[in-house]
């Protein structure tokens, strides 16, 4: 197509492309020198850089195609099998037979070309029983050899009770709830396998293509409807809205929506703003919906790093200058907040949070005033510092600082001005995709937080 365009004296070509396959097209189709491609990943003087992926706006682009001042005079859309990498199966990604059916709304011509298919908090005894059930596969089932190895390692974790990781902790939490009569529903992009290839709730027989879900085979004659896991379509707004409504119908159902990456939650912003954060205060309707937002700085750039927890903390409705009634028997702090923000740091934390056996494990909102006071009393001469990996204008700092100040004022330890900050400097972007810059941003806050000298704000 490029060569033919050159023959026809086309002066310029504008390409919009998904991130997977982008470098291949640049190097082998556009013939951009590989030296230029590699140089863009070395860092240079750019402080942040963009990440190599973008949001698809196919439907919106099609509807703009013939509008005055928006039309390009014609666009060629090349769809290669529409396999969205390993994100979702076509059956879970759309309702029509072909992804190109959306163009029928504009009477646009669609041509199909067949291409080559290449070969390519529970009792230990209960946890032990459940753990064996979810790590044992039928003798006749032939999983992928890598998945088989994963399940063998999980079985070893259960038998030795050592090395419990995030995936098995989550699986145990989900598996114990149906035994107690609670329905579990998990949805989102690629949740069956897990974005990071860690979950494997739905396995595929490599010989027959048959599916097998270990979570459906914990109890004898178990009702498969007690546990539901399904890959959602590529719409954060639509799927989260559906799960919100689903969660309000059954209080005995643990309904979970997981963002493929935490940054993608902004695609469902209106659901968070209008329904989740304020629904109870507006309509007196509660929901137990759990939203999982994978958050962490691994050098993957501004679209694969941050849940922007500062948004969720700033929109919480607790008063930063008043310490509430903390008596566990009253549970007022939990009942009177509009939502809970929890940053779990161990598999055990994650297990207990999902089962709601504890309420203040790595919990930021509602703020654990009682636990903070207890710890500060133990270190009466210590300097109080908040350390985070996010930039200063993001993360939990702006939420934590006034509340720490309130605790310190109560203990006559100072005010909010005495709360020191250690972390990245303020930034417009959430993260960098330059590895060297990322490593520097990770190591410097740790070194500064552990230094013996007094920490001076702001950095």
CSV table of C-alpha atoms in Angstrom, one decimal:
chain,number,residue,atom,x,y,z
A,1,UNK,CA,0.0,0.0,0.0
A,2,UNK,CA,2.8,2.4,0.8
A,3,UNK,CA,4.7,1.5,-2.4
A,4,UNK,CA,1.5,2.0,-4.5
A,5,UNK,CA,0.9,5.4,-2.7
A,6,UNK,CA,4.4,6.4,-3.7
A,7,UNK,CA,3.7,5.4,-7.3
A,8,UNK,CA,0.6,7.6,-7.3
A,9,UNK,CA,2.6,10.5,-5.9
A,10,UNK,CA,1.0,10.6,-2.5
A,11,UNK,CA,2.9,13.2,-0.5
A,12,UNK,CA,2.2,12.1,3.1
A,13,UNK,CA,0.6,9.3,5.0
A,14,UNK,CA,-0.8,9.6,8.5
A,15,UNK,CA,-1.0,6.3,10.5
A,16,UNK,CA,-2.9,5.6,13.7
A,17,UNK,CA,-1.9,2.3,15.1
A,18,UNK,CA,-2.2,0.2,18.3
A,19,UNK,CA,0.9,-0.1,20.4
A,20,UNK,CA,1.4,-3.8,19.9
A,21,UNK,CA,3.0,-4.1,16.5
A,22,UNK,CA,3.9,-0.4,16.3
A,23,UNK,CA,7.7,-0.9,16.3
A,24,UNK,CA,7.3,-3.7,13.7
A,25,UNK,CA,5.4,-1.4,11.3
A,26,UNK,CA,7.8,1.5,11.9
A,27,UNK,CA,10.9,-0.7,11.1
A,28,UNK,CA,9.7,-3.1,8.5
A,29,UNK,CA,6.8,-1.2,6.7
A,30,UNK,CA,7.7,2.4,7.1
A,31,UNK,CA,11.4,1.5,7.0
A,32,UNK,CA,12.3,3.9,9.8
A,33,UNK,CA,16.0,3.3,10.7
A,34,UNK,CA,16.3,1.0,13.6
A,35,UNK,CA,19.0,3.2,15.1
A,36,UNK,CA,16.5,6.0,15.4
A,37,UNK,CA,13.9,3.6,17.0
A,38,UNK,CA,16.4,2.3,19.6
A,39,UNK,CA,17.7,5.8,20.4
A,40,UNK,CA,14.2,6.9,21.6
A,41,UNK,CA,14.4,4.3,24.4
A,42,UNK,CA,17.7,5.4,25.8
A,43,UNK,CA,16.3,8.3,27.9
A,44,UNK,CA,18.3,11.3,26.7
A,45,UNK,CA,17.2,14.6,28.2
A,46,UNK,CA,13.5,14.0,28.2
A,47,UNK,CA,12.2,13.8,31.8
A,48,UNK,CA,9.1,11.7,31.4
A,49,UNK,CA,8.5,10.4,27.8
A,50,UNK,CA,5.2,8.9,26.7
A,51,UNK,CA,4.4,5.2,26.8
A,52,UNK,CA,4.0,3.3,23.5
A,53,UNK,CA,0.3,2.8,23.6
A,54,UNK,CA,-2.9,4.7,23.0
A,55,UNK,CA,-6.7,4.5,23.6
A,56,UNK,CA,-8.8,3.2,20.7
A,57,UNK,CA,-11.5,5.5,19.6
A,58,UNK,CA,-12.8,3.6,16.5
A,59,UNK,CA,-16.5,4.3,17.0
A,60,UNK,CA,-15.9,8.0,17.7
A,61,UNK,CA,-13.5,8.3,14.7
A,62,UNK,CA,-16.0,6.7,12.3
A,63,UNK,CA,-18.8,9.0,13.3
A,64,UNK,CA,-16.5,12.0,12.8
A,65,UNK,CA,-15.4,10.9,9.4
A,66,UNK,CA,-18.1,12.8,7.4
A,67,UNK,CA,-18.7,15.8,9.7
A,68,UNK,CA,-17.8,19.3,8.5
A,69,UNK,CA,-14.3,20.3,9.7
A,70,UNK,CA,-13.6,16.8,10.9
A,71,UNK,CA,-13.5,14.7,7.7
A,72,UNK,CA,-10.1,13.6,6.4
A,73,UNK,CA,-11.5,13.0,2.9
A,74,UNK,CA,-11.3,9.3,3.4
A,75,UNK,CA,-9.6,6.8,5.8
A,76,UNK,CA,-8.5,3.2,5.2
A,77,UNK,CA,-8.9,1.0,8.3
A,78,UNK,CA,-6.7,-2.1,8.2
A,79,UNK,CA,-7.9,-4.7,10.7
A,80,UNK,CA,-5.5,-7.6,11.2
A,81,UNK,CA,-7.6,-10.4,12.8
A,82,UNK,CA,-8.5,-7.9,15.6
A,83,UNK,CA,-6.8,-10.1,18.2
A,84,UNK,CA,-6.3,-7.5,20.9
A,85,UNK,CA,-3.0,-9.1,21.8
A,86,UNK,CA,-3.8,-11.4,24.7
A,87,UNK,CA,-6.3,-9.0,26.3
A,88,UNK,CA,-9.6,-10.6,25.4
A,89,UNK,CA,-11.3,-13.2,23.3
A,90,UNK,CA,-13.5,-11.9,20.4
A,91,UNK,CA,-16.5,-13.6,21.9
A,92,UNK,CA,-16.0,-11.4,25.0
A,93,UNK,CA,-15.1,-8.2,23.2
A,94,UNK,CA,-18.1,-7.5,21.1
A,95,UNK,CA,-21.7,-8.5,20.3
A,96,UNK,CA,-21.4,-8.6,16.5
A,97,UNK,CA,-19.8,-11.3,14.4
A,98,UNK,CA,-17.1,-9.1,13.0
A,99,UNK,CA,-15.4,-6.2,14.7
A,100,UNK,CA,-15.8,-4.2,11.5
A,101,UNK,CA,-19.6,-4.3,11.7
A,102,UNK,CA,-19.5,-1.0,13.5
A,103,UNK,CA,-18.7,0.6,10.1
A,104,UNK,CA,-22.0,-0.5,8.7
A,105,UNK,CA,-23.6,2.4,10.5
A,106,UNK,CA,-21.9,4.6,7.9
A,107,UNK,CA,-22.5,2.3,4.9
A,108,UNK,CA,-18.7,2.1,4.6
A,109,UNK,CA,-17.5,-0.8,2.4
A,110,UNK,CA,-16.0,-3.7,4.3
A,111,UNK,CA,-13.7,-6.2,2.6
A,112,UNK,CA,-12.7,-9.5,4.3
A,113,UNK,CA,-9.5,-11.3,3.3
A,114,UNK,CA,-8.8,-14.8,4.8
A,115,UNK,CA,-5.3,-14.9,6.1
A,116,UNK,CA,-3.0,-17.8,6.9
A,117,UNK,CA,-3.6,-19.4,10.4
A,118,UNK,CA,-0.2,-20.0,12.0
A,119,UNK,CA,0.4,-22.8,14.5
A,120,UNK,CA,1.6,-20.9,17.4
A,121,UNK,CA,-9.2,-15.7,57.6
A,122,UNK,CA,-10.3,-19.3,57.5
A,123,UNK,CA,-9.5,-22.4,59.5
A,124,UNK,CA,-6.2,-24.1,58.3
A,125,UNK,CA,-8.0,-27.4,57.6
A,126,UNK,CA,-10.5,-25.6,55.4
A,127,UNK,CA,-7.8,-23.7,53.6
A,128,UNK,CA,-5.9,-26.9,53.1
A,129,UNK,CA,-9.0,-28.7,51.7
A,130,UNK,CA,-9.9,-25.8,49.4
A,131,UNK,CA,-6.3,-25.2,48.4
A,132,UNK,CA,-6.0,-28.8,47.2
A,133,UNK,CA,-9.2,-28.5,45.3
A,134,UNK,CA,-8.2,-25.4,43.4
A,135,UNK,CA,-4.7,-26.7,42.6
A,136,UNK,CA,-5.8,-30.2,41.4
A,137,UNK,CA,-6.7,-30.7,37.7
A,138,UNK,CA,-8.6,-33.7,36.3
A,139,UNK,CA,-6.4,-36.6,35.1
A,140,UNK,CA,-7.9,-36.3,31.6
A,141,UNK,CA,-7.3,-32.5,31.4
A,142,UNK,CA,-4.3,-31.5,29.4
A,143,UNK,CA,-3.2,-27.9,30.3
A,144,UNK,CA,-0.4,-26.0,28.8
A,145,UNK,CA,2.9,-27.2,30.2
A,146,UNK,CA,3.7,-23.8,31.7
A,147,UNK,CA,0.3,-23.6,33.4
A,148,UNK,CA,0.7,-27.2,34.7
A,149,UNK,CA,4.0,-26.1,36.3
A,150,UNK,CA,2.3,-23.2,37.9
A,151,UNK,CA,-0.4,-25.4,39.4
A,152,UNK,CA,2.2,-27.9,40.7
A,153,UNK,CA,4.0,-25.0,42.5
A,154,UNK,CA,0.7,-23.8,43.9
A,155,UNK,CA,0.0,-27.3,45.2
A,156,UNK,CA,3.4,-27.3,46.9
A,157,UNK,CA,2.5,-23.9,48.6
A,158,UNK,CA,-0.6,-25.5,50.0
A,159,UNK,CA,1.1,-28.6,51.3
A,160,UNK,CA,4.1,-26.8,52.8
A,161,UNK,CA,2.1,-23.7,53.9
A,162,UNK,CA,5.1,-21.6,52.7
A,163,UNK,CA,5.6,-19.1,49.9
A,164,UNK,CA,2.0,-18.1,49.5
A,165,UNK,CA,1.9,-15.6,46.7
A,166,UNK,CA,-0.7,-13.0,45.6
A,167,UNK,CA,-2.4,-15.3,43.1
A,168,UNK,CA,-3.0,-18.2,45.5
A,169,UNK,CA,-4.1,-15.8,48.3
A,170,UNK,CA,-6.7,-14.4,46.0
A,171,UNK,CA,-7.8,-17.8,44.8
A,172,UNK,CA,-8.1,-19.0,48.4
A,173,UNK,CA,-10.2,-16.0,49.3
A,174,UNK,CA,-12.5,-16.5,46.4
A,175,UNK,CA,-12.8,-20.2,46.9
A,176,UNK,CA,-13.8,-20.0,50.6
A,177,UNK,CA,-16.7,-17.6,50.0
A,178,UNK,CA,-18.9,-19.9,47.9
A,179,UNK,CA,-18.5,-22.5,50.7
A,180,UNK,CA,-20.2,-20.0,53.0
A,181,UNK,CA,-23.0,-19.4,50.6
A,182,UNK,CA,-21.7,-16.2,49.1
A,183,UNK,CA,-21.6,-15.6,45.3
A,184,UNK,CA,-18.4,-14.3,43.8
A,185,UNK,CA,-18.3,-12.5,40.5
A,186,UNK,CA,-15.1,-11.2,38.9
A,187,UNK,CA,-15.0,-9.3,35.6
A,188,UNK,CA,-12.8,-6.9,33.6
A,189,UNK,CA,-10.4,-7.1,30.8
A,190,UNK,CA,-8.4,-10.3,30.7
A,191,UNK,CA,-9.4,-11.3,34.3
A,192,UNK,CA,-9.7,-15.0,33.5
A,193,UNK,CA,-6.0,-15.4,32.9
A,194,UNK,CA,-4.9,-12.2,34.7
A,195,UNK,CA,-3.2,-9.3,33.1
A,196,UNK,CA,0.2,-10.4,34.5
A,197,UNK,CA,-0.4,-14.1,33.6
A,198,UNK,CA,-0.8,-14.8,37.3
A,199,UNK,CA,-4.4,-15.8,37.9
A,200,UNK,CA,-5.4,-18.7,35.6
A,201,UNK,CA,-9.0,-19.1,36.8
A,202,UNK,CA,-10.0,-20.5,33.4
A,203,UNK,CA,-7.8,-23.2,31.8
A,204,UNK,CA,-7.9,-24.5,28.3
A,205,UNK,CA,-7.3,-28.1,27.3
A,206,UNK,CA,-4.5,-28.0,24.7
A,207,UNK,CA,-5.9,-31.0,22.9
A,208,UNK,CA,-9.7,-30.3,22.8
A,209,UNK,CA,-10.0,-26.6,23.6
A,210,UNK,CA,-12.3,-27.5,26.6
A,211,UNK,CA,-12.4,-25.0,29.4
A,212,UNK,CA,-11.9,-25.9,33.1
A,213,UNK,CA,-12.4,-23.6,36.1
A,214,UNK,CA,-10.9,-25.0,39.3
A,215,UNK,CA,-13.1,-22.6,41.4
A,216,UNK,CA,-16.2,-24.4,40.1
A,217,UNK,CA,-15.1,-27.7,41.5
A,218,UNK,CA,-14.4,-27.1,45.2
A,219,UNK,CA,-17.6,-28.8,46.5
A,220,UNK,CA,-19.3,-31.9,45.4
A,221,UNK,CA,-22.0,-31.1,42.9
A,222,UNK,CA,-21.2,-27.4,43.3
A,223,UNK,CA,-23.5,-24.9,41.6
A,224,UNK,CA,-21.3,-23.2,38.9
A,225,UNK,CA,-23.2,-20.0,39.3
A,226,UNK,CA,-21.7,-19.5,42.8
A,227,UNK,CA,-18.5,-18.4,41.1
A,228,UNK,CA,-18.4,-16.3,37.9
A,229,UNK,CA,-15.3,-15.1,36.2
A,230,UNK,CA,-15.6,-13.5,32.8
A,231,UNK,CA,-13.5,-11.3,30.5
A,232,UNK,CA,-15.3,-8.0,30.0
A,233,UNK,CA,-15.4,-6.0,26.9
A,234,UNK,CA,-12.9,-3.2,26.3
A,235,UNK,CA,-15.0,-0.5,27.9
A,236,UNK,CA,-14.2,0.4,31.4
A,237,UNK,CA,-17.2,2.7,31.6
A,238,UNK,CA,-19.8,0.2,30.4
A,239,UNK,CA,-18.5,-2.9,32.3
A,240,UNK,CA,-18.0,-1.1,35.6
A,241,UNK,CA,-21.5,0.5,35.3
A,242,UNK,CA,-22.9,-3.0,34.8
A,243,UNK,CA,-21.1,-4.5,37.7
A,244,UNK,CA,-22.2,-1.6,39.9
A,245,UNK,CA,-25.8,-2.4,39.2
A,246,UNK,CA,-25.2,-6.1,39.6
A,247,UNK,CA,-23.7,-5.6,43.1
A,248,UNK,CA,-26.7,-3.6,44.4
A,249,UNK,CA,-29.1,-6.5,43.8
A,250,UNK,CA,-27.5,-9.1,46.2
A,251,UNK,CA,-25.7,-8.1,49.4
A,252,UNK,CA,-24.3,-11.6,49.7
A,253,UNK,CA,-22.4,-11.4,46.5
A,254,UNK,CA,-18.8,-10.2,46.2
A,255,UNK,CA,-18.7,-8.3,42.9
A,256,UNK,CA,-15.3,-7.3,41.7
A,257,UNK,CA,-14.3,-5.2,38.7
A,258,UNK,CA,-10.6,-5.2,37.9
A,259,UNK,CA,-8.9,-2.6,35.6
A,260,UNK,CA,-6.3,-4.3,33.3
A,261,UNK,CA,-4.0,-1.5,34.5
A,262,UNK,CA,-5.0,0.9,37.2
A,263,UNK,CA,-4.5,3.9,34.9
A,264,UNK,CA,-7.4,2.6,32.7
A,265,UNK,CA,-9.9,3.5,35.5
A,266,UNK,CA,-10.2,7.0,34.1
A,267,UNK,CA,-12.2,5.5,31.3
A,268,UNK,CA,-14.9,4.9,33.9
A,269,UNK,CA,-14.6,8.3,35.6
A,270,UNK,CA,-18.3,9.1,35.5
A,271,UNK,CA,-19.1,5.9,37.4
A,272,UNK,CA,-16.7,6.8,40.2
A,273,UNK,CA,-17.9,10.4,40.3
A,274,UNK,CA,-21.7,10.0,40.0
A,275,UNK,CA,-22.4,6.6,41.5
A,276,UNK,CA,-19.7,5.0,43.6
A,277,UNK,CA,-18.4,8.0,45.5
A,278,UNK,CA,-21.8,9.6,46.2
A,279,UNK,CA,-24.5,7.0,45.5
A,280,UNK,CA,-25.2,6.3,49.1
A,281,UNK,CA,-25.5,10.0,50.1
A,282,UNK,CA,-27.8,10.7,47.1
A,283,UNK,CA,-30.0,7.6,47.1
A,284,UNK,CA,-29.4,5.8,50.4
A,285,UNK,CA,-28.3,2.7,48.4
A,286,UNK,CA,-25.2,0.9,49.5
A,287,UNK,CA,-23.0,-1.3,47.3
A,288,UNK,CA,-20.2,-3.7,48.2
A,289,UNK,CA,-18.5,-3.4,44.9
A,290,UNK,CA,-14.8,-4.0,45.0
A,291,UNK,CA,-12.6,-2.3,42.4
A,292,UNK,CA,-9.1,-3.7,41.9
A,293,UNK,CA,-6.6,-1.2,40.5
A,294,UNK,CA,-3.1,-2.7,39.9
A,295,UNK,CA,-0.8,0.2,41.1
A,296,UNK,CA,3.0,0.3,41.1
A,297,UNK,CA,6.0,1.9,39.6
A,298,UNK,CA,7.9,-0.5,37.3
A,299,UNK,CA,9.2,1.9,34.7
A,300,UNK,CA,6.3,1.2,32.3
A,301,UNK,CA,5.4,4.8,31.7
A,302,UNK,CA,2.5,7.2,32.6
A,303,UNK,CA,-0.3,4.9,31.3
A,304,UNK,CA,0.8,1.7,33.1
A,305,UNK,CA,1.8,2.8,36.6
A,306,UNK,CA,-0.6,4.7,38.7
A,307,UNK,CA,-4.2,4.4,39.9
A,308,UNK,CA,-3.9,8.0,40.9
A,309,UNK,CA,-5.0,7.2,44.4
A,310,UNK,CA,-4.9,10.9,45.2
A,311,UNK,CA,-8.3,11.2,43.3
A,312,UNK,CA,-9.9,8.5,45.3
A,313,UNK,CA,-8.5,9.9,48.6
A,314,UNK,CA,-9.5,13.5,47.9
A,315,UNK,CA,-13.1,12.5,47.1
A,316,UNK,CA,-13.5,10.6,50.4
A,317,UNK,CA,-15.7,12.3,52.8
A,318,UNK,CA,-13.9,12.0,56.2
A,319,UNK,CA,-12.9,15.2,58.0
A,320,UNK,CA,-9.1,15.5,58.2
A,321,UNK,CA,-9.2,17.7,61.3
A,322,UNK,CA,-11.5,15.6,63.6
A,323,UNK,CA,-10.6,12.2,65.0
A,324,UNK,CA,-13.8,10.1,64.9
A,325,UNK,CA,-15.0,7.6,67.4
A,326,UNK,CA,-12.7,4.6,67.0
A,327,UNK,CA,-14.3,2.0,69.2
A,328,UNK,CA,-14.3,-1.3,67.2
A,329,UNK,CA,-17.7,-2.3,68.5
A,330,UNK,CA,-19.3,0.9,67.1
A,331,UNK,CA,-17.7,0.5,63.6
A,332,UNK,CA,-18.8,4.1,63.0
A,333,UNK,CA,-15.7,5.0,61.0
A,334,UNK,CA,-16.3,2.2,58.5
A,335,UNK,CA,-20.1,2.8,58.3
A,336,UNK,CA,-19.9,6.5,57.8
A,337,UNK,CA,-17.3,6.7,55.0
A,338,UNK,CA,-18.3,6.8,51.4
A,339,UNK,CA,-15.7,4.2,50.4
A,340,UNK,CA,-12.6,2.5,51.6
A,341,UNK,CA,-9.2,2.9,49.9
A,342,UNK,CA,-6.8,0.1,50.7
A,343,UNK,CA,-3.2,-0.3,49.5
A,344,UNK,CA,-2.3,-3.9,50.3
A,345,UNK,CA,1.3,-4.9,50.5
A,346,UNK,CA,1.3,-8.6,51.2
A,347,UNK,CA,-0.8,-11.6,50.0
A,348,UNK,CA,-2.1,-12.0,53.6
A,349,UNK,CA,-3.4,-8.4,53.5
A,350,UNK,CA,-5.2,-9.1,50.2
A,351,UNK,CA,-6.8,-12.3,51.5
A,352,UNK,CA,-8.2,-10.7,54.6
A,353,UNK,CA,-9.4,-7.5,52.8
A,354,UNK,CA,-11.4,-9.6,50.3
A,355,UNK,CA,-13.0,-11.6,53.1
A,356,UNK,CA,-13.7,-8.4,55.1
A,357,UNK,CA,-12.3,-10.0,58.3
A,358,UNK,CA,-10.2,-6.9,59.1
A,359,UNK,CA,-10.7,-3.3,58.2
A,360,UNK,CA,-7.5,-1.5,58.8
A,361,UNK,CA,-4.8,-3.4,56.9
A,362,UNK,CA,-2.7,-0.9,55.0
A,363,UNK,CA,-5.8,1.2,54.9
A,364,UNK,CA,-5.6,4.8,53.9
A,365,UNK,CA,-9.3,5.7,54.0
A,366,UNK,CA,-10.9,5.8,56.5
A,367,UNK,CA,-7.7,7.0,58.2
A,368,UNK,CA,-6.5,4.7,61.0
A,369,UNK,CA,-6.1,7.4,63.7
A,370,UNK,CA,-6.0,4.9,66.6
A,371,UNK,CA,-3.2,2.9,65.1
A,372,UNK,CA,-1.1,5.9,64.1
A,373,UNK,CA,-1.5,7.4,67.6
A,374,UNK,CA,-0.3,4.1,69.1
A,375,UNK,CA,2.8,4.0,66.9
A,376,UNK,CA,3.7,7.6,67.4
A,377,UNK,CA,3.5,7.2,71.2
A,378,UNK,CA,6.0,4.4,70.9
A,379,UNK,CA,8.5,6.7,69.2
A,380,UNK,CA,8.1,10.0,71.1
A,381,UNK,CA,11.3,11.6,69.7
A,382,UNK,CA,11.1,10.3,66.1
A,383,UNK,CA,10.8,12.6,63.1
A,384,UNK,CA,7.5,12.0,61.2
A,385,UNK,CA,8.0,11.5,57.5
A,386,UNK,CA,5.6,10.4,54.8
A,387,UNK,CA,7.5,8.5,52.0
A,388,UNK,CA,5.9,7.5,48.7
A,389,UNK,CA,7.0,6.6,45.2
A,390,UNK,CA,4.4,8.8,43.5
A,391,UNK,CA,5.1,12.5,42.7
A,392,UNK,CA,4.3,14.9,45.5
A,393,UNK,CA,1.1,16.1,43.8
A,394,UNK,CA,-0.2,12.6,43.4
A,395,UNK,CA,-0.4,9.5,45.6
A,396,UNK,CA,-1.6,9.7,49.2
A,397,UNK,CA,0.5,12.6,50.5
A,398,UNK,CA,-2.1,15.4,50.1
A,399,UNK,CA,-4.6,13.2,51.9
A,400,UNK,CA,-2.3,11.9,54.6
A,401,UNK,CA,-0.5,15.1,55.6
A,402,UNK,CA,-3.4,17.0,57.2
A,403,UNK,CA,-4.6,13.8,59.0
A,404,UNK,CA,-1.1,13.1,60.3
A,405,UNK,CA,-1.0,16.7,61.4
A,406,UNK,CA,-4.3,16.3,63.4
A,407,UNK,CA,-2.8,13.2,65.2
A,408,UNK,CA,0.4,15.1,66.0
A,409,UNK,CA,-1.5,18.1,67.3
A,410,UNK,CA,-3.6,15.8,69.5
A,411,UNK,CA,-0.4,14.2,70.9
A,412,UNK,CA,1.3,17.6,71.2
A,413,UNK,CA,3.9,16.5,68.7
A,414,UNK,CA,3.6,19.4,66.4
A,415,UNK,CA,1.3,20.3,63.4
A,416,UNK,CA,1.0,19.4,59.8
A,417,UNK,CA,4.0,21.6,59.0
A,418,UNK,CA,6.1,19.1,61.0
A,419,UNK,CA,5.2,16.3,58.6
A,420,UNK,CA,8.1,15.8,56.3
A,421,UNK,CA,7.8,14.5,52.7
A,422,UNK,CA,10.1,12.2,50.8
A,423,UNK,CA,9.2,11.1,47.3
A,424,UNK,CA,9.3,12.3,43.7
A,425,UNK,CA,9.0,16.0,42.9
A,426,UNK,CA,5.6,17.3,41.6
A,427,UNK,CA,5.0,16.1,38.0
A,428,UNK,CA,2.3,16.6,35.3
A,429,UNK,CA,2.6,12.9,34.2
A,430,UNK,CA,2.2,10.0,36.6
A,431,UNK,CA,5.4,8.2,35.6
A,432,UNK,CA,8.3,7.9,33.2
A,433,UNK,CA,9.0,5.1,30.7
A,434,UNK,CA,12.8,5.9,30.7
A,435,UNK,CA,14.5,3.1,32.7
A,436,UNK,CA,17.4,5.2,34.0
A,437,UNK,CA,15.1,8.0,35.1
A,438,UNK,CA,12.7,5.4,36.7
A,439,UNK,CA,15.5,3.8,38.7
A,440,UNK,CA,16.8,7.1,40.0
A,441,UNK,CA,13.2,8.1,41.1
A,442,UNK,CA,12.9,4.7,42.9
A,443,UNK,CA,16.2,4.7,44.8
A,444,UNK,CA,16.6,8.4,45.8
A,445,UNK,CA,13.4,8.5,48.0
A,446,UNK,CA,14.5,5.3,49.9
A,447,UNK,CA,18.0,6.6,50.5
A,448,UNK,CA,16.7,10.0,51.7
A,449,UNK,CA,14.1,8.4,54.0
A,450,UNK,CA,16.8,6.3,55.7
A,451,UNK,CA,19.4,9.0,56.0
A,452,UNK,CA,20.5,10.0,59.5
A,453,UNK,CA,20.4,13.7,58.9
A,454,UNK,CA,17.2,15.8,59.4
A,455,UNK,CA,15.0,15.8,56.4
A,456,UNK,CA,14.2,19.3,55.0
A,457,UNK,CA,11.1,19.9,52.9
A,458,UNK,CA,10.0,20.0,50.2
A,459,UNK,CA,12.4,17.5,48.7
